[in-house]
Amino acid sequence: MKQSSLFSKTRKDVSAESDSINHRLLVKGGFISQLMSGVYTYLPLGLRVLKKIENIIREEMEKIGGQEILMPALHPKENWEVTGRWDTMDDLYKFKSHYTKIELALGPTHEEVVVPLAKQFIHSYKDLPKNLYQIQVKFRDEMRAKSGVLRGREFLMKDLYSFNATEKDLDDYYDAMINVYNNIYKRAGIGSKTYLTFASGGSFSKYSHEFQTETPAGEDIIYLCSKCKIAVNKEIIEEQKNCPKCGNEELKEVKAIEVGNIFKLKTKFSDAFNLTFTDKAGKEHLVQMGCYGIGISRLLGTIVEINHDENGIIWPKEVAPFDIHLLSLSADEKSNKIYETLKNAGFDVLLDDRDETAGTKFKDADLIGIPIRLIISQKLERTGNIEVKERLESESLIINEKDLISHLKRP
Ligand code: ATP
Ligand code: MG
């Protein structure tokens, strides 16, 4: 894509509207735009990142038997009355249809929809296991929407619901999901700071698990075992004072962002909607359920909190909006040629062909944070040499044009 035609532009001063690093850098870089507190538009650059994250999640969910569906955001009141959550969930957006006077909610989570849905198709042990997931906008009337995209009132979530015949099958699936989640965070570039965290299991299980990313930007407090790289959350630290794995009592208190949460629901919701199956002997049982969430837009914000410097964002390779930022310094013909060559070689390239000074182009490239920057100048045009700089490195390399593709494709 050519930067001269990009819809968004980098912005200079956004300090007045920003309360966090992710908000400031994402707005300045032209990734997002705020409509109101906790509600954002994803601009072309931001949406590219969001899609890359979604794709990682999709690949990993498919590996573990997930089947993608898309459920409605608009829910009838009666489903929420079945579980009692119409009255108990404070952040549920509720309203009445002007014409039909029917009461509705905007989905903050989807147990109330997915369980009645499963009832249509799950009847026998032969219909199990099943794992349904979606990537969808969620609505929550958060008391305080803050910290940029970390806490929105409208945000993107992946939620998977598992349906098993036995508790043992649920346990096995749940354990496999922990590995899958770790892989997602690793691929998204926050693996080294993201910890499996023991949390309260509610009335049905001893524990649930959160995935918490350590950063001063975090709203949560966790207690980290530096040896095992697992943590205990604040909610249960009074009952669980040592590391649940090795017993270590010297846990470190750190701030963190909850980037995911997995929960064994067991029969809580299948009981509410009477979701049952018959076993081989014809006996009826409640289905065992689990739910597994990842805040995709929160994950995007967390990536920025973890990967930036004073000049801007440093996107991890797999989630970067483009692979290569090609800066043309008054060498448009040459740059266009290299732009085409790179695209043909399979790279996603942003070509800065704007009529701006070299200084502005460098500054914006640092802010936008694409992993590899190529600089094509008049001087290099004569010699056939191209300056290659990785966003993470302070030094650049000079590579001859004929070696460029093999250099970029090296592992
Ligand atoms: P929190 O304690 O931060 O409010 P939660 O326990 O309400 O989170 P879940 O209901 O488990 O969150 O939702 C699953 C995931 O969705 C969370 O792990 C988080 O990553 C994300 N999430 C939850 N609320 C928001 C929000 N308001 N904005 C963005 N992401 C969110
Ligand atoms: Mg919440």
Coordinates of C-alpha atoms and ligand atoms in Angstrom, one line a residue:
M1 CA 0.0 0.0 0.0
K2 CA 1.1 3.5 -0.8
Q3 CA 1.2 5.8 2.3
S4 CA 0.2 8.8 0.2
S5 CA -3.2 7.2 -0.3
L6 CA -3.6 5.8 3.2
F7 CA -6.8 7.1 4.9
S8 CA -5.2 7.8 8.2
K9 CA -2.3 10.1 9.0
T10 CA 0.0 10.2 11.9
R11 CA -1.1 12.7 14.5
K12 CA 1.1 15.1 16.6
D13 CA -0.4 15.8 19.9
V14 CA -2.9 13.5 21.5
S15 CA -1.7 13.9 25.1
A16 CA -4.9 15.6 26.2
E17 CA -7.2 12.7 25.3
S18 CA -4.9 9.9 26.3
D19 CA -4.6 8.1 29.6
S20 CA -2.2 5.3 28.6
I21 CA 0.7 4.4 26.3
N22 CA -1.4 2.2 24.1
H23 CA -4.0 4.9 23.5
R24 CA -1.4 7.6 22.8
L25 CA 0.7 5.5 20.4
L26 CA -2.2 3.8 18.6
V27 CA -4.0 7.2 18.0
K28 CA -0.7 9.0 17.1
G29 CA 0.2 6.3 14.7
G30 CA -3.2 6.3 13.0
F31 CA -4.2 2.8 14.1
I32 CA -7.4 3.8 16.0
S33 CA -9.7 6.7 16.6
Q34 CA -11.8 7.3 19.7
L35 CA -15.5 7.9 19.2
M36 CA -16.2 8.2 23.0
S37 CA -14.8 6.7 26.2
G38 CA -14.3 3.0 25.7
V39 CA -15.4 3.0 22.0
Y40 CA -13.0 3.0 19.1
T41 CA -12.8 2.8 15.3
Y42 CA -10.1 0.6 13.9
L43 CA -8.5 2.4 11.0
P44 CA -6.8 0.5 8.1
L45 CA -3.5 0.0 10.0
G46 CA -5.2 -1.0 13.3
L47 CA -7.6 -3.4 11.5
R48 CA -4.7 -5.1 9.8
V49 CA -3.1 -5.8 13.2
L50 CA -6.5 -7.0 14.6
K51 CA -6.9 -9.4 11.6
K52 CA -3.4 -10.8 12.1
I53 CA -4.2 -11.5 15.8
E54 CA -7.5 -13.0 14.7
N55 CA -5.7 -15.3 12.3
I56 CA -3.3 -16.5 14.9
I57 CA -6.2 -17.3 17.2
R58 CA -8.2 -19.0 14.4
E59 CA -5.3 -21.2 13.5
E60 CA -4.8 -22.2 17.1
M61 CA -8.5 -22.8 17.7
E62 CA -8.8 -25.0 14.7
K63 CA -5.8 -27.1 15.9
I64 CA -7.8 -27.9 19.0
G65 CA -11.0 -28.8 17.3
G66 CA -12.7 -25.5 17.4
Q67 CA -15.5 -24.8 14.9
E68 CA -16.1 -21.2 14.1
I69 CA -19.7 -19.7 14.3
L70 CA -21.0 -16.2 14.7
M71 CA -23.7 -15.6 17.2
P72 CA -25.9 -12.5 17.5
A73 CA -25.0 -9.5 19.7
L74 CA -28.7 -8.8 20.2
H75 CA -30.2 -11.1 22.9
P76 CA -33.7 -11.6 24.1
K77 CA -34.3 -11.0 27.8
E78 CA -35.8 -14.4 28.4
N79 CA -32.5 -16.2 27.9
W80 CA -30.9 -14.0 30.5
E81 CA -33.8 -14.7 32.9
V82 CA -33.2 -18.5 32.6
T83 CA -29.7 -18.0 34.2
G84 CA -30.8 -15.2 36.5
R85 CA -28.1 -12.9 35.1
W86 CA -30.6 -10.4 33.7
D87 CA -30.8 -8.9 37.2
T88 CA -27.3 -9.8 38.6
M89 CA -24.9 -8.7 35.8
D90 CA -24.2 -5.0 36.4
D91 CA -22.5 -4.4 33.1
L92 CA -25.3 -5.8 30.9
Y93 CA -26.6 -3.2 28.5
K94 CA -30.4 -3.5 28.5
F95 CA -33.0 -1.7 26.5
K96 CA -36.5 -2.0 25.1
S97 CA -37.5 -2.1 21.4
H98 CA -39.4 1.0 20.5
Y99 CA -41.9 -0.9 18.3
T100 CA -42.4 -4.3 19.9
K101 CA -41.6 -3.3 23.5
I102 CA -39.6 -6.5 23.8
E103 CA -36.7 -6.2 26.2
L104 CA -33.2 -6.9 24.9
A105 CA -29.6 -7.1 25.9
L106 CA -26.4 -6.5 24.1
G107 CA -24.2 -9.6 24.6
P108 CA -21.3 -9.2 27.1
T109 CA -20.7 -13.0 26.8
H110 CA -22.6 -15.8 25.1
E111 CA -23.5 -18.7 27.4
E112 CA -27.1 -17.6 27.2
V113 CA -27.1 -18.0 23.5
V114 CA -24.7 -20.9 22.9
V115 CA -26.3 -23.4 25.3
P116 CA -29.8 -23.2 23.8
L117 CA -28.1 -23.4 20.4
A118 CA -26.2 -26.6 21.5
K119 CA -29.6 -28.0 22.6
Q120 CA -30.7 -28.1 18.9
F121 CA -27.8 -30.3 17.9
I122 CA -26.5 -32.2 20.9
H123 CA -28.6 -35.2 22.0
S124 CA -26.5 -38.3 22.2
Y125 CA -23.0 -39.2 23.3
K126 CA -22.3 -39.5 19.6
D127 CA -22.7 -35.8 19.3
L128 CA -19.9 -35.1 21.8
P129 CA -17.4 -33.6 22.1
K130 CA -18.1 -30.3 20.3
N131 CA -16.1 -27.0 20.6
L132 CA -17.7 -23.8 19.2
Y133 CA -16.0 -20.5 19.0
Q134 CA -16.6 -17.0 17.6
I135 CA -14.7 -13.8 17.1
Q136 CA -17.2 -11.1 17.9
V137 CA -17.9 -7.7 19.4
K138 CA -18.9 -7.7 23.0
F139 CA -20.7 -5.0 24.9
R140 CA -20.2 -4.2 28.6
D141 CA -21.4 -1.2 30.5
E142 CA -18.0 -0.9 32.3
M143 CA -18.1 1.6 35.2
R144 CA -14.8 3.0 34.1
A145 CA -13.7 2.5 30.5
K146 CA -10.0 3.4 30.6
S147 CA -6.5 2.6 29.5
G148 CA -7.2 2.9 25.8
V149 CA -8.3 -0.3 24.2
L150 CA -7.5 -2.3 27.4
R151 CA -11.0 -1.7 28.8
G152 CA -13.6 -0.9 26.3
R153 CA -17.4 -0.7 26.5
E154 CA -17.5 -2.3 23.0
F155 CA -14.6 -4.7 22.3
L156 CA -13.5 -7.7 20.3
M157 CA -13.4 -11.1 22.0
K158 CA -12.7 -14.7 21.0
D159 CA -14.9 -17.0 23.1
L160 CA -14.9 -20.7 22.8
Y161 CA -17.4 -23.0 24.5
S162 CA -16.5 -26.7 25.0
F163 CA -19.1 -29.5 25.3
N164 CA -18.0 -32.9 26.7
A165 CA -19.7 -36.0 28.0
T166 CA -17.5 -36.5 31.1
E167 CA -15.6 -34.3 33.6
K168 CA -12.4 -36.2 32.6
D169 CA -12.9 -35.2 29.0
L170 CA -13.5 -31.6 30.0
D171 CA -10.3 -31.7 32.2
D172 CA -8.2 -33.0 29.3
Y173 CA -9.6 -30.4 26.9
Y174 CA -9.0 -27.6 29.4
D175 CA -5.3 -28.7 29.9
A176 CA -4.8 -28.8 26.1
M177 CA -6.2 -25.3 25.9
I178 CA -3.6 -24.0 28.3
N179 CA -0.9 -25.0 25.9
V180 CA -2.8 -23.5 23.0
Y181 CA -3.2 -20.2 24.8
N182 CA 0.5 -20.1 25.6
N183 CA 1.2 -20.5 22.0
I184 CA -1.1 -17.7 21.0
Y185 CA 0.6 -15.2 23.4
K186 CA 4.0 -16.4 22.2
R187 CA 3.1 -15.8 18.5
A188 CA 1.6 -12.4 19.4
G189 CA 4.9 -11.3 21.0
I190 CA 4.0 -11.2 24.6
G191 CA 4.8 -14.8 25.6
S192 CA 7.8 -14.0 27.7
K193 CA 5.7 -11.7 30.0
T194 CA 2.4 -13.7 30.1
Y195 CA 1.8 -16.0 33.0
L196 CA -0.8 -18.7 33.7
T197 CA -2.5 -17.3 36.8
F198 CA -4.6 -19.2 39.3
A199 CA -7.9 -17.5 40.0
S200 CA -11.1 -18.4 41.8
G201 CA -13.2 -21.2 40.3
G202 CA -16.5 -19.9 41.4
S203 CA -18.9 -22.4 43.0
F204 CA -18.1 -25.3 40.7
S205 CA -14.3 -25.7 40.4
K206 CA -11.4 -25.1 42.7
Y207 CA -9.6 -22.8 40.3
S208 CA -10.1 -21.0 37.0
H209 CA -7.1 -19.6 35.1
E210 CA -6.3 -16.2 33.8
F211 CA -3.5 -15.4 31.5
Q212 CA -1.8 -12.2 32.9
T213 CA 0.8 -10.1 31.1
E214 CA 3.2 -8.3 33.4
T215 CA 3.4 -4.5 32.8
P216 CA 3.1 -1.3 34.9
A217 CA 0.1 -0.5 32.7
G218 CA -1.9 -3.4 34.3
E219 CA -5.0 -2.9 36.4
D220 CA -4.6 -6.3 38.1
I221 CA -2.2 -7.4 40.8
I222 CA -0.7 -10.9 40.6
Y223 CA 1.7 -12.8 42.7
L224 CA 4.4 -14.4 40.6
C225 CA 6.6 -17.4 41.2
S226 CA 9.8 -16.6 39.3
K227 CA 10.8 -20.2 39.2
C228 CA 7.7 -21.7 37.7
K229 CA 6.5 -18.7 35.8
I230 CA 3.0 -19.1 37.1
A231 CA 1.1 -16.7 39.3
V232 CA -1.8 -16.4 41.8
N233 CA -4.3 -13.6 41.4
K234 CA -5.3 -11.1 44.2
E235 CA -8.7 -12.7 44.6
I236 CA -7.3 -16.0 46.0
I237 CA -3.9 -15.0 47.5
E238 CA -5.4 -15.2 51.0
E239 CA -6.2 -18.9 50.5
Q240 CA -3.3 -19.7 48.2
K241 CA -0.2 -18.0 49.7
N242 CA 2.4 -20.1 47.9
C243 CA 3.1 -21.3 44.4
P244 CA 0.4 -23.9 43.5
K245 CA 3.1 -25.8 41.5
C246 CA 6.3 -25.8 43.6
G247 CA 5.1 -24.4 47.0
N248 CA 7.5 -21.5 46.8
E249 CA 6.4 -18.9 49.3
E250 CA 8.4 -16.0 47.9
L251 CA 5.9 -14.7 45.3
K252 CA 6.6 -11.3 43.7
E253 CA 3.7 -8.8 43.6
V254 CA 3.5 -7.3 40.1
K255 CA 0.9 -5.4 38.0
A256 CA -0.6 -7.2 35.0
I257 CA -3.2 -7.2 32.3
E258 CA -5.7 -10.1 32.0
V259 CA -5.4 -11.1 28.4
G260 CA -7.4 -14.3 28.7
N261 CA -9.5 -16.3 31.0
I262 CA -10.5 -20.0 30.9
F263 CA -13.1 -21.5 33.1
K264 CA -14.6 -24.9 33.8
L265 CA -18.4 -24.2 33.8
K266 CA -19.1 -28.0 34.3
T267 CA -22.9 -28.3 34.5
K268 CA -23.7 -24.7 35.6
F269 CA -25.3 -23.6 32.3
S270 CA -26.3 -27.0 30.9
D271 CA -28.3 -27.4 34.1
A272 CA -30.0 -24.0 33.6
F273 CA -31.1 -24.8 30.1
N274 CA -31.3 -28.6 30.6
L275 CA -28.7 -29.4 28.0
T276 CA -28.4 -33.2 28.2
F277 CA -27.3 -36.2 26.2
T278 CA -28.0 -39.9 26.4
D279 CA -25.2 -42.3 27.0
K280 CA -24.8 -45.8 25.3
A281 CA -27.2 -47.3 27.8
G282 CA -29.8 -44.7 27.1
K283 CA -29.3 -42.8 30.4
E284 CA -29.5 -39.0 30.4
H285 CA -26.7 -36.7 31.7
L286 CA -26.0 -33.0 31.8
V287 CA -23.3 -31.9 29.3
Q288 CA -20.0 -30.8 30.8
M289 CA -19.0 -27.3 29.6
G290 CA -16.0 -25.0 29.6
C291 CA -15.5 -21.4 28.4
Y292 CA -12.4 -19.9 27.1
G293 CA -12.0 -16.1 26.4
I294 CA -9.4 -13.9 24.9
G295 CA -9.9 -10.1 24.6
I296 CA -8.6 -9.5 21.1
S297 CA -8.6 -5.7 21.2
R298 CA -7.2 -5.8 24.7
L299 CA -4.4 -8.1 23.4
L300 CA -3.6 -5.5 20.7
G301 CA -3.3 -2.8 23.4
T302 CA -1.2 -5.1 25.6
I303 CA 1.2 -5.9 22.7
V304 CA 1.8 -2.1 22.4
E305 CA 2.3 -1.7 26.2
I306 CA 5.0 -4.4 26.1
N307 CA 6.6 -3.6 22.7
H308 CA 7.4 0.1 22.4
D309 CA 10.2 2.6 23.0
E310 CA 10.2 6.4 23.4
N311 CA 9.8 6.8 19.6
G312 CA 6.9 4.5 19.0
I313 CA 5.5 1.0 18.6
I314 CA 7.7 -2.0 17.9
W315 CA 5.3 -4.6 16.4
P316 CA 6.2 -8.3 16.8
K317 CA 6.6 -9.8 13.3
E318 CA 3.5 -11.9 13.2
V319 CA 1.1 -9.1 14.1
A320 CA 2.7 -6.2 12.3
P321 CA 0.4 -4.3 10.0
F322 CA 3.0 -4.7 7.2
D323 CA 6.2 -6.7 6.9
I324 CA 8.3 -3.9 5.4
H325 CA 8.2 -0.1 5.5
L326 CA 9.8 1.2 2.3
L327 CA 10.9 4.8 2.6
S328 CA 11.5 6.7 -0.6
L329 CA 13.8 9.7 -0.1
S330 CA 13.3 11.5 -3.4
A331 CA 13.9 8.3 -5.3
D332 CA 10.4 7.4 -6.4
E333 CA 11.2 5.5 -9.6
K334 CA 13.6 3.2 -7.9
S335 CA 11.3 2.8 -4.9
N336 CA 8.4 1.9 -7.0
K337 CA 10.4 -0.8 -8.7
I338 CA 11.6 -2.3 -5.4
Y339 CA 8.0 -2.0 -4.0
E340 CA 6.7 -4.2 -6.9
T341 CA 9.6 -6.7 -6.5
L342 CA 8.9 -7.0 -2.8
K343 CA 5.2 -7.5 -3.3
N344 CA 5.9 -10.1 -6.0
A345 CA 8.1 -11.9 -3.5
G346 CA 5.1 -12.1 -1.1
F347 CA 5.9 -9.3 1.3
D348 CA 3.3 -6.9 2.7
V349 CA 4.8 -3.5 2.0
L350 CA 3.9 0.1 3.0
L351 CA 5.6 2.5 0.6
D352 CA 6.2 6.0 2.1
D353 CA 5.9 7.9 -1.2
R354 CA 4.6 11.1 0.6
D355 CA 6.0 14.5 -0.2
E356 CA 7.6 14.8 3.2
T357 CA 11.1 15.4 4.6
A358 CA 13.4 12.5 5.4
G359 CA 13.1 13.5 9.1
T360 CA 9.4 13.2 9.1
K361 CA 9.5 9.9 7.3
F362 CA 11.9 8.4 9.8
K363 CA 9.9 9.7 12.7
D364 CA 6.7 8.3 11.4
A365 CA 8.3 5.0 10.6
D366 CA 9.5 4.7 14.2
L367 CA 6.0 5.6 15.5
I368 CA 4.2 3.2 13.2
G369 CA 6.7 0.4 14.2
I370 CA 6.8 -1.9 11.2
P371 CA 9.6 -4.4 11.9
I372 CA 11.8 -3.8 8.8
R373 CA 12.5 -0.5 7.2
L374 CA 14.2 -0.1 3.8
I375 CA 15.6 3.3 2.8
I376 CA 16.0 4.2 -0.9
S377 CA 17.8 7.4 -1.5
Q378 CA 19.4 9.1 -4.5
K379 CA 22.8 8.0 -3.4
L380 CA 21.8 4.4 -3.0
E381 CA 20.1 4.6 -6.4
R382 CA 23.5 5.1 -8.0
T383 CA 25.3 2.3 -6.1
G384 CA 22.4 -0.2 -6.1
N385 CA 22.7 -0.4 -2.3
I386 CA 19.7 -0.3 0.0
E387 CA 19.8 0.6 3.7
V388 CA 18.0 -2.0 5.8
K389 CA 17.1 -1.2 9.4
E390 CA 15.2 -3.4 11.8
R391 CA 12.9 -1.4 14.2
L392 CA 14.4 -3.2 17.1
E393 CA 18.1 -2.5 16.2
S394 CA 19.9 0.8 16.4
E395 CA 22.3 0.0 13.5
S396 CA 21.3 -0.4 9.9
L397 CA 22.8 -2.6 7.2
I398 CA 23.7 -1.9 3.6
I399 CA 22.5 -4.6 1.3
N400 CA 22.9 -4.7 -2.5
E401 CA 19.7 -4.7 -4.4
K402 CA 20.4 -8.1 -5.9
D403 CA 20.8 -9.7 -2.5
L404 CA 17.7 -8.0 -1.0
I405 CA 15.1 -10.7 -1.3
S406 CA 17.4 -13.5 0.0
H407 CA 18.4 -11.2 2.9
L408 CA 14.8 -10.5 3.8
K409 CA 13.8 -14.2 3.4
R410 CA 16.5 -15.5 5.7
P411 CA 15.1 -17.2 8.7
Ligands
ATP1 P1 -11.8 -7.9 33.8 O1 -11.6 -8.5 35.2 O2 -10.6 -7.3 33.2 O3 -13.0 -7.0 33.7 P2 -13.4 -10.1 33.0 O4 -13.1 -11.1 34.1 O5 -14.6 -9.4 33.1 O6 -12.2 -9.1 32.8 P3 -14.0 -12.2 31.0 O7 -15.5 -12.0 31.2 O8 -13.3 -13.4 31.5 O9 -13.3 -10.8 31.6 O10 -13.7 -11.9 29.4 C1 -12.7 -12.7 28.7 C2 -11.6 -11.8 28.3 O11 -12.1 -10.6 27.6 C3 -10.8 -11.2 29.4 O12 -9.8 -12.1 29.8 C4 -10.2 -9.9 28.7 O13 -9.0 -10.3 28.0 C5 -11.3 -9.5 27.8 N1 -12.1 -8.4 28.4 C6 -12.9 -8.4 29.4 N2 -13.5 -7.2 29.6 C7 -13.0 -6.4 28.6 C8 -13.1 -5.0 28.3 N3 -14.0 -4.2 28.9 N4 -12.4 -4.5 27.2 C9 -11.6 -5.3 26.5 N5 -11.4 -6.6 26.8 C10 -12.0 -7.1 27.8
MG2 MG -15.0 -7.4 33.7

